PDB file of C-alpha atoms in Angstrom:
ATOM      1  CA  MET A   1      -0.384   0.304  -0.082  1.00  0.00           C
ATOM      2  CA  LYS A   2       2.799   2.543   0.929  1.00  0.00           C
ATOM      3  CA  GLN A   3       4.662   2.077  -1.992  1.00  0.00           C
ATOM      4  CA  LEU A   4       1.191   2.425  -4.492  1.00  0.00           C
ATOM      5  CA  ALA A   5       0.825   5.935  -1.878  1.00  0.00           C
ATOM      6  CA  SER A   6       4.397   6.508  -3.291  1.00  0.00           C
ATOM      7  CA  ALA A   7       4.070   6.267  -6.854  1.00  0.00           C
ATOM      8  CA  ALA A   8       0.065   8.147  -6.871  1.00  0.00           C
ATOM      9  CA  LEU A   9       2.336  10.915  -5.247  1.00  0.00           C
ATOM     10  CA  LEU A  10       5.150  10.809  -7.894  1.00  0.00           C
ATOM     11  CA  THR A  11       2.229  11.469 -10.705  1.00  0.00           C
ATOM     12  CA  ALA A  12       1.088  14.415  -9.167  1.00  0.00           C
ATOM     13  CA  ALA A  13       3.882  16.469  -8.937  1.00  0.00           C
ATOM     14  CA  VAL A  14       5.106  15.236 -12.466  1.00  0.00           C
ATOM     15  CA  LEU A  15       1.041  16.427 -13.554  1.00  0.00           C
ATOM     16  CA  ALA A  16       0.429  19.496 -11.215  1.00  0.00           C
ATOM     17  CA  PRO A  17       1.074  22.752 -12.074  1.00  0.00           C
ATOM     18  CA  SER A  18       4.348  24.355 -10.454  1.00  0.00           C
ATOM     19  CA  LEU A  19       3.904  26.502  -8.101  1.00  0.00           C
ATOM     20  CA  ALA A  20       3.885  30.231  -8.828  1.00  0.00           C
ATOM     21  CA  SER A  21       8.113  32.009  -8.131  1.00  0.00           C
ATOM     22  CA  ALA A  22      10.422  34.611  -8.994  1.00  0.00           C
ATOM     23  CA  THR A  23      11.924  33.724 -12.846  1.00  0.00           C
ATOM     24  CA  MET A  24      15.857  34.313 -13.058  1.00  0.00           C
ATOM     25  CA  ILE A  25      16.801  36.664 -16.148  1.00  0.00           C
ATOM     26  CA  SER A  26      21.139  36.548 -16.249  1.00  0.00           C
ATOM     27  CA  GLY A  27      22.865  37.202 -19.199  1.00  0.00           C
ATOM     28  CA  SER A  28      25.035  39.925 -20.886  1.00  0.00           C
ATOM     29  CA  TYR A  29      25.126  42.922 -23.291  1.00  0.00           C
ATOM     30  CA  ASP A  30      27.524  44.133 -26.047  1.00  0.00           C
ATOM     31  CA  VAL A  31      26.979  47.781 -28.048  1.00  0.00           C
ATOM     32  CA  ASP A  32      27.822  48.519 -31.399  1.00  0.00           C
ATOM     33  CA  LEU A  33      27.888  51.665 -32.397  1.00  0.00           C
ATOM     34  CA  ASN A  34      29.247  54.232 -34.529  1.00  0.00           C
ATOM     35  CA  GLU A  35      32.833  55.476 -33.721  1.00  0.00           C
ATOM     36  CA  ASN A  36      34.259  56.568 -36.854  1.00  0.00           C
ATOM     37  CA  ASP A  37      33.667  59.153 -39.903  1.00  0.00           C
ATOM     38  CA  PRO A  38      31.566  59.062 -42.158  1.00  0.00           C
ATOM     39  CA  GLY A  39      28.280  60.718 -38.885  1.00  0.00           C
ATOM     40  CA  LEU A  40      28.174  61.476 -35.883  1.00  0.00           C
ATOM     41  CA  VAL A  41      31.049  59.456 -34.221  1.00  0.00           C
ATOM     42  CA  VAL A  42      30.392  58.326 -30.428  1.00  0.00           C
ATOM     43  CA  ASN A  43      31.035  56.255 -27.646  1.00  0.00           C
ATOM     44  CA  SER A  44      30.042  54.014 -25.104  1.00  0.00           C
ATOM     45  CA  GLN A  45      30.615  53.271 -21.669  1.00  0.00           C
ATOM     46  CA  ASP A  46      29.124  50.070 -19.437  1.00  0.00           C
ATOM     47  CA  LEU A  47      27.065  51.299 -16.988  1.00  0.00           C
ATOM     48  CA  ALA A  48      24.998  47.729 -15.820  1.00  0.00           C
ATOM     49  CA  ALA A  49      26.685  44.608 -14.318  1.00  0.00           C
ATOM     50  CA  ASN A  50      27.726  42.585 -17.367  1.00  0.00           C
ATOM     51  CA  PRO A  51      26.657  40.326 -16.904  1.00  0.00           C
ATOM     52  CA  PHE A  52      23.845  40.768 -15.179  1.00  0.00           C
ATOM     53  CA  SER A  53      21.073  39.123 -13.090  1.00  0.00           C
ATOM     54  CA  PHE A  54      17.163  39.649 -11.957  1.00  0.00           C
ATOM     55  CA  ASP A  55      14.891  37.976 -10.461  1.00  0.00           C
ATOM     56  CA  LEU A  56      11.395  38.603 -10.856  1.00  0.00           C
ATOM     57  CA  ASN A  57       7.198  37.935 -11.289  1.00  0.00           C
ATOM     58  CA  GLU A  58       5.067  37.677 -14.387  1.00  0.00           C
ATOM     59  CA  GLY A  59       4.185  41.435 -15.394  1.00  0.00           C
ATOM     60  CA  GLU A  60       7.693  42.336 -13.459  1.00  0.00           C
ATOM     61  CA  SER A  61       9.126  44.475 -15.033  1.00  0.00           C
ATOM     62  CA  VAL A  62      12.676  46.258 -13.664  1.00  0.00           C
ATOM     63  CA  THR A  63      14.554  49.608 -15.084  1.00  0.00           C
ATOM     64  CA  PHE A  64      17.919  50.634 -14.719  1.00  0.00           C
ATOM     65  CA  ASP A  65      20.852  52.556 -16.199  1.00  0.00           C
ATOM     66  CA  LEU A  66      22.341  50.753 -19.267  1.00  0.00           C
ATOM     67  CA  PHE A  67      25.255  52.715 -20.916  1.00  0.00           C
ATOM     68  CA  LYS A  68      26.464  56.135 -21.424  1.00  0.00           C
ATOM     69  CA  ILE A  69      26.439  57.492 -24.706  1.00  0.00           C
ATOM     70  CA  TRP A  70      28.590  60.534 -25.809  1.00  0.00           C
ATOM     71  CA  THR A  71      30.596  62.012 -28.654  1.00  0.00           C
ATOM     72  CA  ASP A  72      34.319  64.100 -28.886  1.00  0.00           C
ATOM     73  CA  GLU A  73      33.040  65.916 -32.094  1.00  0.00           C
ATOM     74  CA  SER A  74      32.934  69.742 -31.336  1.00  0.00           C
ATOM     75  CA  ALA A  75      30.032  70.702 -33.557  1.00  0.00           C
ATOM     76  CA  VAL A  76      27.811  68.945 -35.651  1.00  0.00           C
ATOM     77  CA  ASN A  77      28.977  68.955 -39.795  1.00  0.00           C
ATOM     78  CA  GLY A  78      27.457  68.485 -42.454  1.00  0.00           C
ATOM     79  CA  ASP A  79      28.381  64.534 -42.134  1.00  0.00           C
ATOM     80  CA  ASP A  80      27.282  64.224 -38.654  1.00  0.00           C
ATOM     81  CA  GLU A  81      23.321  64.689 -39.794  1.00  0.00           C
ATOM     82  CA  THR A  82      23.259  61.151 -42.265  1.00  0.00           C
ATOM     83  CA  ALA A  83      21.672  58.687 -39.360  1.00  0.00           C
ATOM     84  CA  GLN A  84      24.288  55.596 -38.525  1.00  0.00           C
ATOM     85  CA  PRO A  85      22.807  52.572 -36.832  1.00  0.00           C
ATOM     86  CA  ILE A  86      23.398  51.468 -33.214  1.00  0.00           C
ATOM     87  CA  SER A  87      22.484  47.693 -32.051  1.00  0.00           C
ATOM     88  CA  VAL A  88      22.686  46.607 -28.284  1.00  0.00           C
ATOM     89  CA  LEU A  89      22.829  42.159 -28.456  1.00  0.00           C
ATOM     90  CA  PHE A  90      21.934  40.985 -25.303  1.00  0.00           C
ATOM     91  CA  ASP A  91      22.829  36.812 -24.482  1.00  0.00           C
ATOM     92  CA  LEU A  92      20.549  35.558 -22.384  1.00  0.00           C
ATOM     93  CA  THR A  93      21.632  32.473 -20.047  1.00  0.00           C
ATOM     94  CA  LEU A  94      18.661  32.080 -18.535  1.00  0.00           C
ATOM     95  CA  PRO A  95      15.982  31.230 -18.040  1.00  0.00           C
ATOM     96  CA  GLU A  96      17.036  29.867 -21.129  1.00  0.00           C
ATOM     97  CA  ALA A  97      19.893  30.533 -23.701  1.00  0.00           C
ATOM     98  CA  ILE A  98      17.972  33.062 -25.793  1.00  0.00           C
ATOM     99  CA  THR A  99      20.080  36.048 -27.857  1.00  0.00           C
ATOM    100  CA  GLY A 100      19.190  39.197 -29.729  1.00  0.00           C
ATOM    101  CA  SER A 101      19.146  43.054 -30.824  1.00  0.00           C
ATOM    102  CA  VAL A 102      17.837  46.359 -30.025  1.00  0.00           C
ATOM    103  CA  ASN A 103      18.375  48.484 -33.022  1.00  0.00           C
ATOM    104  CA  GLY A 104      18.593  52.254 -33.616  1.00  0.00           C
ATOM    105  CA  GLU A 105      20.171  55.105 -35.201  1.00  0.00           C
ATOM    106  CA  THR A 106      22.331  58.292 -34.072  1.00  0.00           C
ATOM    107  CA  VAL A 107      22.065  61.431 -35.565  1.00  0.00           C
ATOM    108  CA  GLY A 108      23.911  65.023 -34.650  1.00  0.00           C
ATOM    109  CA  ASP A 109      21.501  67.709 -34.969  1.00  0.00           C
ATOM    110  CA  THR A 110      20.892  71.647 -35.251  1.00  0.00           C
ATOM    111  CA  TRP A 111      18.785  74.161 -35.512  1.00  0.00           C
ATOM    112  CA  GLY A 112      18.191  77.839 -34.989  1.00  0.00           C
ATOM    113  CA  LEU A 113      19.807  80.903 -36.507  1.00  0.00           C
ATOM    114  CA  GLY A 114      22.521  79.248 -38.853  1.00  0.00           C
ATOM    115  CA  GLY A 115      22.524  75.903 -36.214  1.00  0.00           C
ATOM    116  CA  PHE A 116      23.094  77.837 -33.293  1.00  0.00           C
ATOM    117  CA  TYR A 117      21.996  75.224 -30.538  1.00  0.00           C
ATOM    118  CA  GLN A 118      23.096  71.192 -32.009  1.00  0.00           C
ATOM    119  CA  GLU A 119      23.105  67.715 -30.611  1.00  0.00           C
ATOM    120  CA  GLY A 120      23.376  64.106 -30.702  1.00  0.00           C
ATOM    121  CA  GLN A 121      19.978  62.492 -30.581  1.00  0.00           C
ATOM    122  CA  LEU A 122      19.902  58.025 -29.851  1.00  0.00           C
ATOM    123  CA  THR A 123      16.291  56.718 -30.988  1.00  0.00           C
ATOM    124  CA  TRP A 124      15.101  52.865 -30.852  1.00  0.00           C
ATOM    125  CA  ASN A 125      13.107  51.077 -33.484  1.00  0.00           C
ATOM    126  CA  GLY A 126      10.988  48.696 -31.066  1.00  0.00           C
ATOM    127  CA  PRO A 127      11.387  46.761 -27.789  1.00  0.00           C
ATOM    128  CA  LEU A 128      12.742  43.988 -28.072  1.00  0.00           C
ATOM    129  CA  ASN A 129      10.744  40.399 -27.602  1.00  0.00           C
ATOM    130  CA  LEU A 130      12.234  36.677 -26.814  1.00  0.00           C
ATOM    131  CA  VAL A 131      10.514  34.144 -26.795  1.00  0.00           C
ATOM    132  CA  PHE A 132      11.254  31.326 -24.358  1.00  0.00           C
ATOM    133  CA  GLY A 133       9.917  27.098 -22.436  1.00  0.00           C
ATOM    134  CA  ASP A 134       9.403  24.368 -24.508  1.00  0.00           C
ATOM    135  CA  ASN A 135       6.222  25.165 -25.522  1.00  0.00           C
ATOM    136  CA  ASN A 136       6.875  28.714 -26.783  1.00  0.00           C
ATOM    137  CA  ASP A 137       4.649  30.388 -24.041  1.00  0.00           C
ATOM    138  CA  GLY A 138       6.867  32.439 -22.304  1.00  0.00           C
ATOM    139  CA  LEU A 139       8.150  36.675 -23.166  1.00  0.00           C
ATOM    140  CA  ILE A 140      10.374  38.872 -21.845  1.00  0.00           C
ATOM    141  CA  THR A 141      10.260  42.126 -23.221  1.00  0.00           C
ATOM    142  CA  ILE A 142      14.222  44.461 -23.498  1.00  0.00           C
ATOM    143  CA  GLU A 143      13.012  48.057 -24.489  1.00  0.00           C
ATOM    144  CA  LEU A 144      15.647  51.137 -24.129  1.00  0.00           C
ATOM    145  CA  SER A 145      15.500  54.792 -23.340  1.00  0.00           C
ATOM    146  CA  ASP A 146      15.568  57.888 -26.303  1.00  0.00           C
ATOM    147  CA  GLU A 147      17.828  60.046 -25.519  1.00  0.00           C
ATOM    148  CA  THR A 148      20.402  63.544 -26.462  1.00  0.00           C
ATOM    149  CA  PHE A 149      23.233  63.857 -25.192  1.00  0.00           C
ATOM    150  CA  ASN A 150      26.292  66.729 -25.833  1.00  0.00           C
ATOM    151  CA  GLU A 151      23.839  69.136 -25.696  1.00  0.00           C
ATOM    152  CA  GLY A 152      25.103  72.842 -26.976  1.00  0.00           C
ATOM    153  CA  TYR A 153      24.943  76.322 -28.797  1.00  0.00           C
ATOM    154  CA  TRP A 154      27.186  78.908 -29.861  1.00  0.00           C
ATOM    155  CA  TRP A 155      26.863  76.465 -33.114  1.00  0.00           C
ATOM    156  CA  GLY A 156      28.403  73.725 -31.077  1.00  0.00           C
ATOM    157  CA  LEU A 157      28.399  70.560 -28.941  1.00  0.00           C
ATOM    158  CA  TYR A 158      29.342  69.865 -25.602  1.00  0.00           C
ATOM    159  CA  GLU A 159      31.491  67.769 -25.914  1.00  0.00           C
ATOM    160  CA  GLY A 160      33.223  64.864 -23.845  1.00  0.00           C
ATOM    161  CA  LEU A 161      32.013  61.984 -21.542  1.00  0.00           C
ATOM    162  CA  CYS A 162      30.342  64.305 -18.694  1.00  0.00           C
ATOM    163  CA  ASN A 163      27.524  65.757 -21.501  1.00  0.00           C
ATOM    164  CA  GLY A 164      26.627  62.359 -22.533  1.00  0.00           C
ATOM    165  CA  ALA A 165      23.556  60.752 -21.927  1.00  0.00           C
ATOM    166  CA  LYS A 166      22.566  57.668 -19.622  1.00  0.00           C
ATOM    167  CA  VAL A 167      20.580  54.977 -21.372  1.00  0.00           C
ATOM    168  CA  GLU A 168      17.455  53.103 -19.630  1.00  0.00           C
ATOM    169  CA  ALA A 169      16.900  49.319 -20.092  1.00  0.00           C
ATOM    170  CA  THR A 170      14.090  48.187 -18.720  1.00  0.00           C
ATOM    171  CA  ILE A 171      13.580  43.856 -18.681  1.00  0.00           C
ATOM    172  CA  THR A 172      10.046  43.160 -18.348  1.00  0.00           C
ATOM    173  CA  LEU A 173       8.383  39.335 -17.837  1.00  0.00           C
ATOM    174  CA  VAL A 174       5.805  39.595 -19.031  1.00  0.00           C
ATOM    175  CA  ARG A 175       4.514  35.807 -19.031  1.00  0.00           C
ATOM    176  CA  GLU A 176       5.876  32.887 -17.928  1.00  0.00           C
ATOM    177  CA  ALA A 177       6.378  29.596 -19.706  1.00  0.00           C
ATOM    178  CA  THR A 178       3.926  26.873 -19.194  1.00  0.00           C
ATOM    179  CA  ALA A 179       5.667  23.474 -17.609  1.00  0.00           C
ATOM    180  CA  SER A 180       5.458  20.462 -20.343  1.00  0.00           C
ATOM    181  CA  VAL A 181       2.751  18.147 -20.573  1.00  0.00           C
ATOM    182  CA  PRO A 182       3.978  14.426 -19.574  1.00  0.00           C
ATOM    183  CA  GLU A 183       2.938  12.543 -23.322  1.00  0.00           C
ATOM    184  CA  PRO A 184       0.365   9.926 -23.780  1.00  0.00           C
ATOM    185  CA  ALA A 185       3.304   7.465 -24.150  1.00  0.00           C
ATOM    186  CA  THR A 186       4.411   8.440 -20.807  1.00  0.00           C
ATOM    187  CA  LEU A 187       0.772   8.526 -18.931  1.00  0.00           C
ATOM    188  CA  ALA A 188      -0.015   5.787 -20.358  1.00  0.00           C
ATOM    189  CA  LEU A 189       3.059   3.794 -18.995  1.00  0.00           C
ATOM    190  CA  MET A 190       3.123   5.797 -16.067  1.00  0.00           C
ATOM    191  CA  GLY A 191      -0.318   3.902 -15.161  1.00  0.00           C
ATOM    192  CA  MET A 192       0.287   0.660 -16.387  1.00  0.00           C
ATOM    193  CA  GLY A 193       2.886   0.969 -13.190  1.00  0.00           C
ATOM    194  CA  LEU A 194       0.474   2.297 -10.982  1.00  0.00           C
ATOM    195  CA  LEU A 195      -2.065  -0.723 -11.918  1.00  0.00           C
ATOM    196  CA  GLY A 196       0.974  -3.353 -11.641  1.00  0.00           C
ATOM    197  CA  LEU A 197       1.784  -1.971  -8.281  1.00  0.00           C
ATOM    198  CA  GLY A 198      -1.966  -2.069  -7.247  1.00  0.00           C
ATOM    199  CA  ALA A 199      -2.384  -5.881  -8.659  1.00  0.00           C
ATOM    200  CA  ARG A 200       1.121  -6.567  -5.969  1.00  0.00           C
ATOM    201  CA  ALA A 201      -0.515  -5.371  -3.065  1.00  0.00           C
ATOM    202  CA  ARG A 202      -3.426  -6.873  -3.174  1.00  0.00           C
ATOM    203  CA  ARG A 203      -1.681 -10.263  -3.678  1.00  0.00           C
ATOM    204  CA  LYS A 204       0.208  -9.785  -0.585  1.00  0.00           C
ATOM    205  CA  ARG A 205      -2.496  -8.657   0.989  1.00  0.00           C
ATOM    206  CA  GLN A 206      -4.286 -12.335   0.226  1.00  0.00           C
ATOM    207  CA  ALA A 207      -1.362 -14.366   0.812  1.00  0.00           C
ATOM    208  CA  ALA A 208      -1.865 -12.695   4.058  1.00  0.00           C
TER     209      ALA A 208
END
């Protein structure tokens, strides 16, 4: 009887949905930007831990400073007004191995009399959606903030790291992945095992 009860408990544990618990999201990131002419030459410096790690429950988000962006150029020239690509590659190791990039662009902008005011601009195309889980129903989103950096006037930029901008990242665990359900063949084998244990227990009682 004890064997039958143990087997039943094991089956229930396999079939029962897992209890809600925080999901660890861990990974690293790499910023790729325009480091040479033509275009506005920009630099970056990591601000967040790399690799990073957070525990999130379904529906929760965390926002943090990811990296700083700036230019050492002293003025926006003609070639700087042509947008250049920027991307951040995220390489997650937990909850499983997933990779993806957030893509955007940087550009120099001027306005006012003859370009009296000048600045660098950073814009992103949209959030990154990362699907995970055995059933591909878990979802993590990563969104980065648009920023203006090295704003200046008198027909120039206030160049340098200290006049740059901090880019924020928001990671959201939109949806937990559901647990896999045992295949019919597995369920059948477990059922046969339970029946066998039950029959064995009855024979022992009859023999006694």
